[in-house]
């Protein structure tokens, strides 16, 4: 849809102020504001502020315009719109045209969404949808743009809430109607959100194609650096660092930070900044960004998928710092998101593998394997990497080769810059050497050559020498059991428990029960993964 001409509208209001007759100017504003408000909100408010009150203070359509103007590229207030929306809602009557009622609820939903009030936003967009689906007469020229806008905002609410399947369906509908029925600002958000979903699902190629669609909308520089382009900028930043590394990301990161500020995309933008810091091995800085992201989520109802992204990245940051205990505290009670876009199982499997518990690592990713092709491929390379490493350590070389080939293909398909960080370098090198002796696609062969000599530094773990029985006893220690209770739980004698405890102390390098509990907690032995 072509960008509406705000200068023509401005001239009409200048003439109205000179003549004192605002009738024609207000009529032009009625017709054009839906296309202008996202880019020129402050200008439209100035126009209405200069208009005699009797021409618009009792008009829900123009009050909706005024309320919507606060969610624009030139205005960063998110709460100021609410009293105006409430005023417009109070003026609605059964005689109010259906498209006015529906548009009011759509715009109200967008304002609530920007505040993180997702449940309230869903209720508002549901009202708008029911009006649009009713038998009330809505002219075709109004109905199709309304349908596209409902799909956009319903999709955004679903995306924030973690229902990626519903969000994708809505955004695809909005995208199919976008060119002739949505403002440029809304087109940016539609294609940016589709890009973000593809990123979360691990399809980097399609993610970047939607970023390109957003760039081709003809948006002004102001809009391209606004909240409406936030999803595309977040996607571009994360894909870029995963494919090319962290060099030269400063300008893009700055654009993303400024665009997401004071919007519903701010928590995810802060997460993206933290992701960059962790990728460059700066976990302290990453944790600080994640702290601010959690603060930005304060008051969200519900917190949505970004909360899970933040928790998962916090666990990864603690692992970088060598604080396995803090990571386990996060991972012990962590439900994956839809399609495992956030997959705690891969981090649990990593911890199990590097502490010598290969079977535990395989158990940790069992649900991921059950999910199959529905699992986000964003994390799937790590799943197959750990599976390959675990099978190799257990002597199942054929199963290891099959799993690692899958990991290689996934990493090559997404052109990942530094994959395979969750397994020690010597294990990766063993698997790479074996893989190089098998027939591989060209892109996989190139990846193998590039990764030759890869160094992955992982903290030293001290539980590798613990036997299965000693692991079980250490786990009971962390749970607070005394020697008699451990003996009863494991069906062994108290003397046997004491004998094992001496061995555990020696292998963990500790001299007391308190130290053993602390060390065992760091190693995650309080969490049941491995089946007996």
Coordinates of C-alpha atoms in Angstrom, one line a residue, residues 266-507:
X266 CA 12.5 -4.7 24.3
X267 CA 12.9 -7.9 26.4
X268 CA 13.8 -9.9 23.3
X269 CA 16.1 -7.2 22.2
X270 CA 18.0 -7.3 25.5
X271 CA 18.1 -11.1 25.2
X272 CA 19.7 -10.7 21.7
X273 CA 22.4 -8.4 23.2
X274 CA 23.1 -11.0 25.8
X275 CA 23.3 -13.7 23.1
X276 CA 26.0 -11.6 21.4
X277 CA 28.0 -11.3 24.7
X278 CA 27.8 -15.0 25.4
X279 CA 28.8 -15.9 21.8
X280 CA 32.0 -13.7 22.3
X281 CA 32.6 -15.4 25.7
X282 CA 31.6 -12.4 27.9
X283 CA 29.2 -14.1 30.3
X284 CA 29.2 -11.4 33.0
X285 CA 28.1 -8.8 30.5
X286 CA 25.5 -11.2 29.1
X287 CA 24.0 -11.8 32.5
X288 CA 23.7 -8.1 33.0
X289 CA 21.7 -7.8 29.8
X290 CA 19.5 -10.7 30.9
X291 CA 18.9 -9.0 34.2
X292 CA 17.6 -6.0 32.4
X293 CA 15.5 -8.2 30.1
X294 CA 13.8 -9.8 33.2
X295 CA 13.1 -6.3 34.5
X296 CA 11.6 -5.4 31.2
X297 CA 9.3 -8.4 31.4
X298 CA 8.1 -7.4 34.9
X299 CA 4.3 -7.2 34.8
X300 CA 3.8 -9.2 31.6
X301 CA 0.8 -11.4 31.7
X302 CA 1.8 -14.1 30.8
X303 CA 5.6 -13.7 30.6
X304 CA 5.6 -15.7 27.3
X305 CA 8.4 -17.4 25.4
X306 CA 10.9 -14.7 26.0
X307 CA 11.0 -15.6 29.7
X308 CA 12.0 -19.1 28.6
X309 CA 14.7 -17.8 26.2
X310 CA 16.1 -15.7 29.0
X311 CA 16.2 -18.6 31.5
X312 CA 17.9 -20.8 29.0
X313 CA 20.5 -18.2 28.2
X314 CA 21.1 -17.6 31.9
X315 CA 21.9 -21.3 32.3
X316 CA 24.3 -21.2 29.4
X317 CA 26.0 -18.1 30.9
X318 CA 26.5 -19.9 34.2
X319 CA 28.0 -22.8 32.4
X320 CA 30.5 -20.4 30.7
X321 CA 31.4 -19.2 34.2
X322 CA 31.8 -22.7 35.5
X323 CA 28.9 -22.3 37.9
X324 CA 27.2 -25.6 37.2
X325 CA 25.2 -25.5 40.4
X326 CA 23.5 -22.2 39.3
X327 CA 22.8 -23.7 35.9
X328 CA 21.3 -26.8 37.4
X329 CA 19.0 -24.7 39.6
X330 CA 17.6 -23.2 36.4
X331 CA 17.4 -26.5 34.4
X332 CA 16.0 -28.7 37.1
X333 CA 12.5 -27.4 36.6
X334 CA 12.4 -26.1 33.1
X335 CA 9.7 -27.0 30.6
X336 CA 10.7 -26.7 26.9
X337 CA 8.8 -24.2 24.7
X338 CA 6.7 -25.3 21.7
X339 CA 8.9 -27.3 19.2
X340 CA 11.7 -27.0 21.8
X341 CA 12.7 -23.6 20.4
X342 CA 14.2 -23.3 23.9
X343 CA 15.5 -26.8 24.7
X344 CA 16.8 -27.3 28.2
X345 CA 17.4 -31.0 27.4
X346 CA 20.5 -30.1 25.3
X347 CA 22.1 -28.3 28.3
X348 CA 21.2 -31.1 30.7
X349 CA 22.7 -33.5 28.2
X350 CA 25.9 -31.4 28.0
X351 CA 26.3 -31.4 31.8
X352 CA 25.7 -35.1 32.0
X353 CA 28.2 -35.8 29.2
X354 CA 31.1 -33.7 30.5
X355 CA 30.7 -35.3 33.9
X356 CA 31.1 -38.7 32.4
X357 CA 27.4 -39.7 32.4
X358 CA 27.0 -40.6 28.7
X359 CA 23.8 -42.6 29.4
X360 CA 22.4 -39.7 31.3
X361 CA 23.1 -37.5 28.4
X362 CA 21.2 -39.8 26.0
X363 CA 18.3 -39.9 28.5
X364 CA 18.2 -36.1 28.7
X365 CA 17.5 -35.8 25.0
X366 CA 15.1 -38.6 24.7
X367 CA 12.1 -36.3 24.5
X368 CA 13.9 -34.3 21.8
X369 CA 14.2 -37.5 19.7
X370 CA 10.5 -38.3 20.2
X371 CA 9.6 -34.9 18.9
X372 CA 11.5 -35.8 15.7
X373 CA 11.2 -33.4 12.8
X374 CA 8.9 -31.1 14.8
X375 CA 11.9 -30.2 17.0
X376 CA 13.4 -26.8 16.2
X377 CA 16.5 -27.3 14.1
X378 CA 18.0 -24.2 15.8
X379 CA 19.1 -26.5 18.6
X380 CA 19.0 -29.8 16.8
X381 CA 22.6 -29.8 15.7
X382 CA 23.6 -29.7 19.4
X383 CA 21.2 -32.6 20.1
X384 CA 22.8 -34.8 17.5
X385 CA 26.3 -33.6 18.5
X386 CA 25.8 -34.8 22.1
X387 CA 24.1 -38.0 20.9
X388 CA 27.0 -38.8 18.7
X389 CA 29.5 -38.0 21.4
X390 CA 27.6 -40.1 24.0
X391 CA 27.4 -43.1 21.7
X392 CA 31.1 -42.9 20.8
X393 CA 32.0 -42.9 24.5
X394 CA 29.8 -45.9 25.0
X395 CA 31.5 -47.8 22.1
X396 CA 28.5 -47.5 19.7
X397 CA 30.5 -46.2 16.8
X398 CA 27.9 -46.7 14.1
X399 CA 25.2 -44.9 16.0
X400 CA 27.7 -42.1 16.8
X401 CA 28.5 -41.7 13.1
X402 CA 24.8 -41.5 12.1
X403 CA 24.1 -38.9 14.8
X404 CA 27.2 -36.8 14.0
X405 CA 26.4 -36.8 10.3
X406 CA 23.0 -35.3 11.1
X407 CA 24.7 -32.6 13.3
X408 CA 27.1 -31.8 10.4
X409 CA 24.3 -31.5 7.9
X410 CA 22.2 -29.2 10.1
X411 CA 25.2 -27.0 10.9
X412 CA 26.2 -26.8 7.2
X413 CA 22.7 -26.0 6.1
X414 CA 22.5 -23.0 8.3
X415 CA 26.1 -22.0 7.6
X416 CA 26.9 -21.9 11.3
X417 CA 30.1 -20.1 12.2
X418 CA 31.1 -21.9 15.4
X419 CA 28.9 -25.0 16.0
X420 CA 29.7 -27.9 18.4
X421 CA 30.5 -25.9 21.5
X422 CA 28.9 -28.3 23.9
X423 CA 31.3 -31.1 23.6
X424 CA 35.1 -31.1 24.4
X425 CA 37.3 -30.5 21.4
X426 CA 39.1 -33.8 21.6
X427 CA 35.7 -35.6 21.2
X428 CA 34.7 -33.4 18.4
X429 CA 38.0 -34.0 16.6
X430 CA 37.5 -37.8 17.0
X431 CA 34.1 -37.5 15.3
X432 CA 35.4 -35.1 12.6
X433 CA 38.2 -37.5 11.8
X434 CA 35.7 -40.4 11.4
X435 CA 33.3 -38.2 9.4
X436 CA 36.1 -37.1 7.0
X437 CA 36.5 -40.8 6.0
X438 CA 32.9 -41.1 4.9
X439 CA 31.3 -39.7 1.8
X440 CA 29.8 -36.3 2.6
X441 CA 28.0 -33.5 0.7
X442 CA 30.2 -30.7 -0.5
X443 CA 29.0 -28.2 2.1
X444 CA 29.6 -30.7 4.9
X445 CA 33.1 -31.5 3.6
X446 CA 33.8 -27.8 3.6
X447 CA 32.5 -27.5 7.2
X448 CA 34.7 -30.5 8.3
X449 CA 37.8 -28.8 6.9
X450 CA 37.0 -25.5 8.5
X451 CA 36.4 -27.1 11.9
X452 CA 39.7 -29.1 11.8
X453 CA 41.8 -28.1 14.8
X454 CA 38.7 -26.7 16.6
X455 CA 39.4 -25.9 20.3
X456 CA 36.5 -26.0 22.8
X457 CA 37.5 -25.0 26.3
X458 CA 35.2 -26.5 28.9
X459 CA 35.5 -26.4 32.7
X460 CA 37.1 -29.5 34.2
X461 CA 34.6 -31.7 35.9
X462 CA 35.5 -33.8 38.9
X463 CA 32.9 -36.5 38.9
X464 CA 34.1 -38.5 35.9
X465 CA 35.6 -41.1 38.2
X466 CA 32.5 -41.7 40.2
X467 CA 30.8 -45.0 39.7
X468 CA 27.1 -45.3 39.2
X469 CA 26.6 -46.3 42.8
X470 CA 28.7 -43.4 44.0
X471 CA 26.7 -41.0 41.8
X472 CA 23.5 -42.3 43.4
X473 CA 24.8 -41.8 46.9
X474 CA 26.1 -38.3 46.0
X475 CA 22.7 -37.5 44.7
X476 CA 21.1 -38.6 48.0
X477 CA 23.6 -36.4 49.9
X478 CA 22.5 -33.4 48.0
X479 CA 18.9 -34.2 48.8
X480 CA 19.7 -34.1 52.5
X481 CA 19.6 -37.8 53.3
X482 CA 21.7 -39.2 56.1
X483 CA 23.6 -42.5 55.9
X484 CA 20.8 -44.6 57.2
X485 CA 18.3 -43.0 54.8
X486 CA 20.6 -43.5 51.9
X487 CA 21.1 -47.2 52.9
X488 CA 17.3 -47.7 53.0
X489 CA 16.7 -45.9 49.7
X490 CA 19.4 -47.8 47.8
X491 CA 18.8 -51.2 49.6
X492 CA 22.4 -51.4 50.9
X493 CA 23.9 -51.5 54.4
X494 CA 25.0 -48.4 56.3
X495 CA 28.6 -49.7 56.3
X496 CA 28.5 -49.9 52.5
X497 CA 27.3 -46.3 52.4
X498 CA 30.1 -45.1 54.6
X499 CA 32.6 -47.0 52.5
X500 CA 31.3 -45.3 49.3
X501 CA 31.3 -41.9 51.0
X502 CA 35.0 -42.2 51.7
X503 CA 35.6 -43.0 48.0
X504 CA 33.4 -40.1 47.0
X505 CA 35.2 -37.6 49.2
X506 CA 38.5 -38.7 47.8
X507 CA 37.4 -38.5 44.1

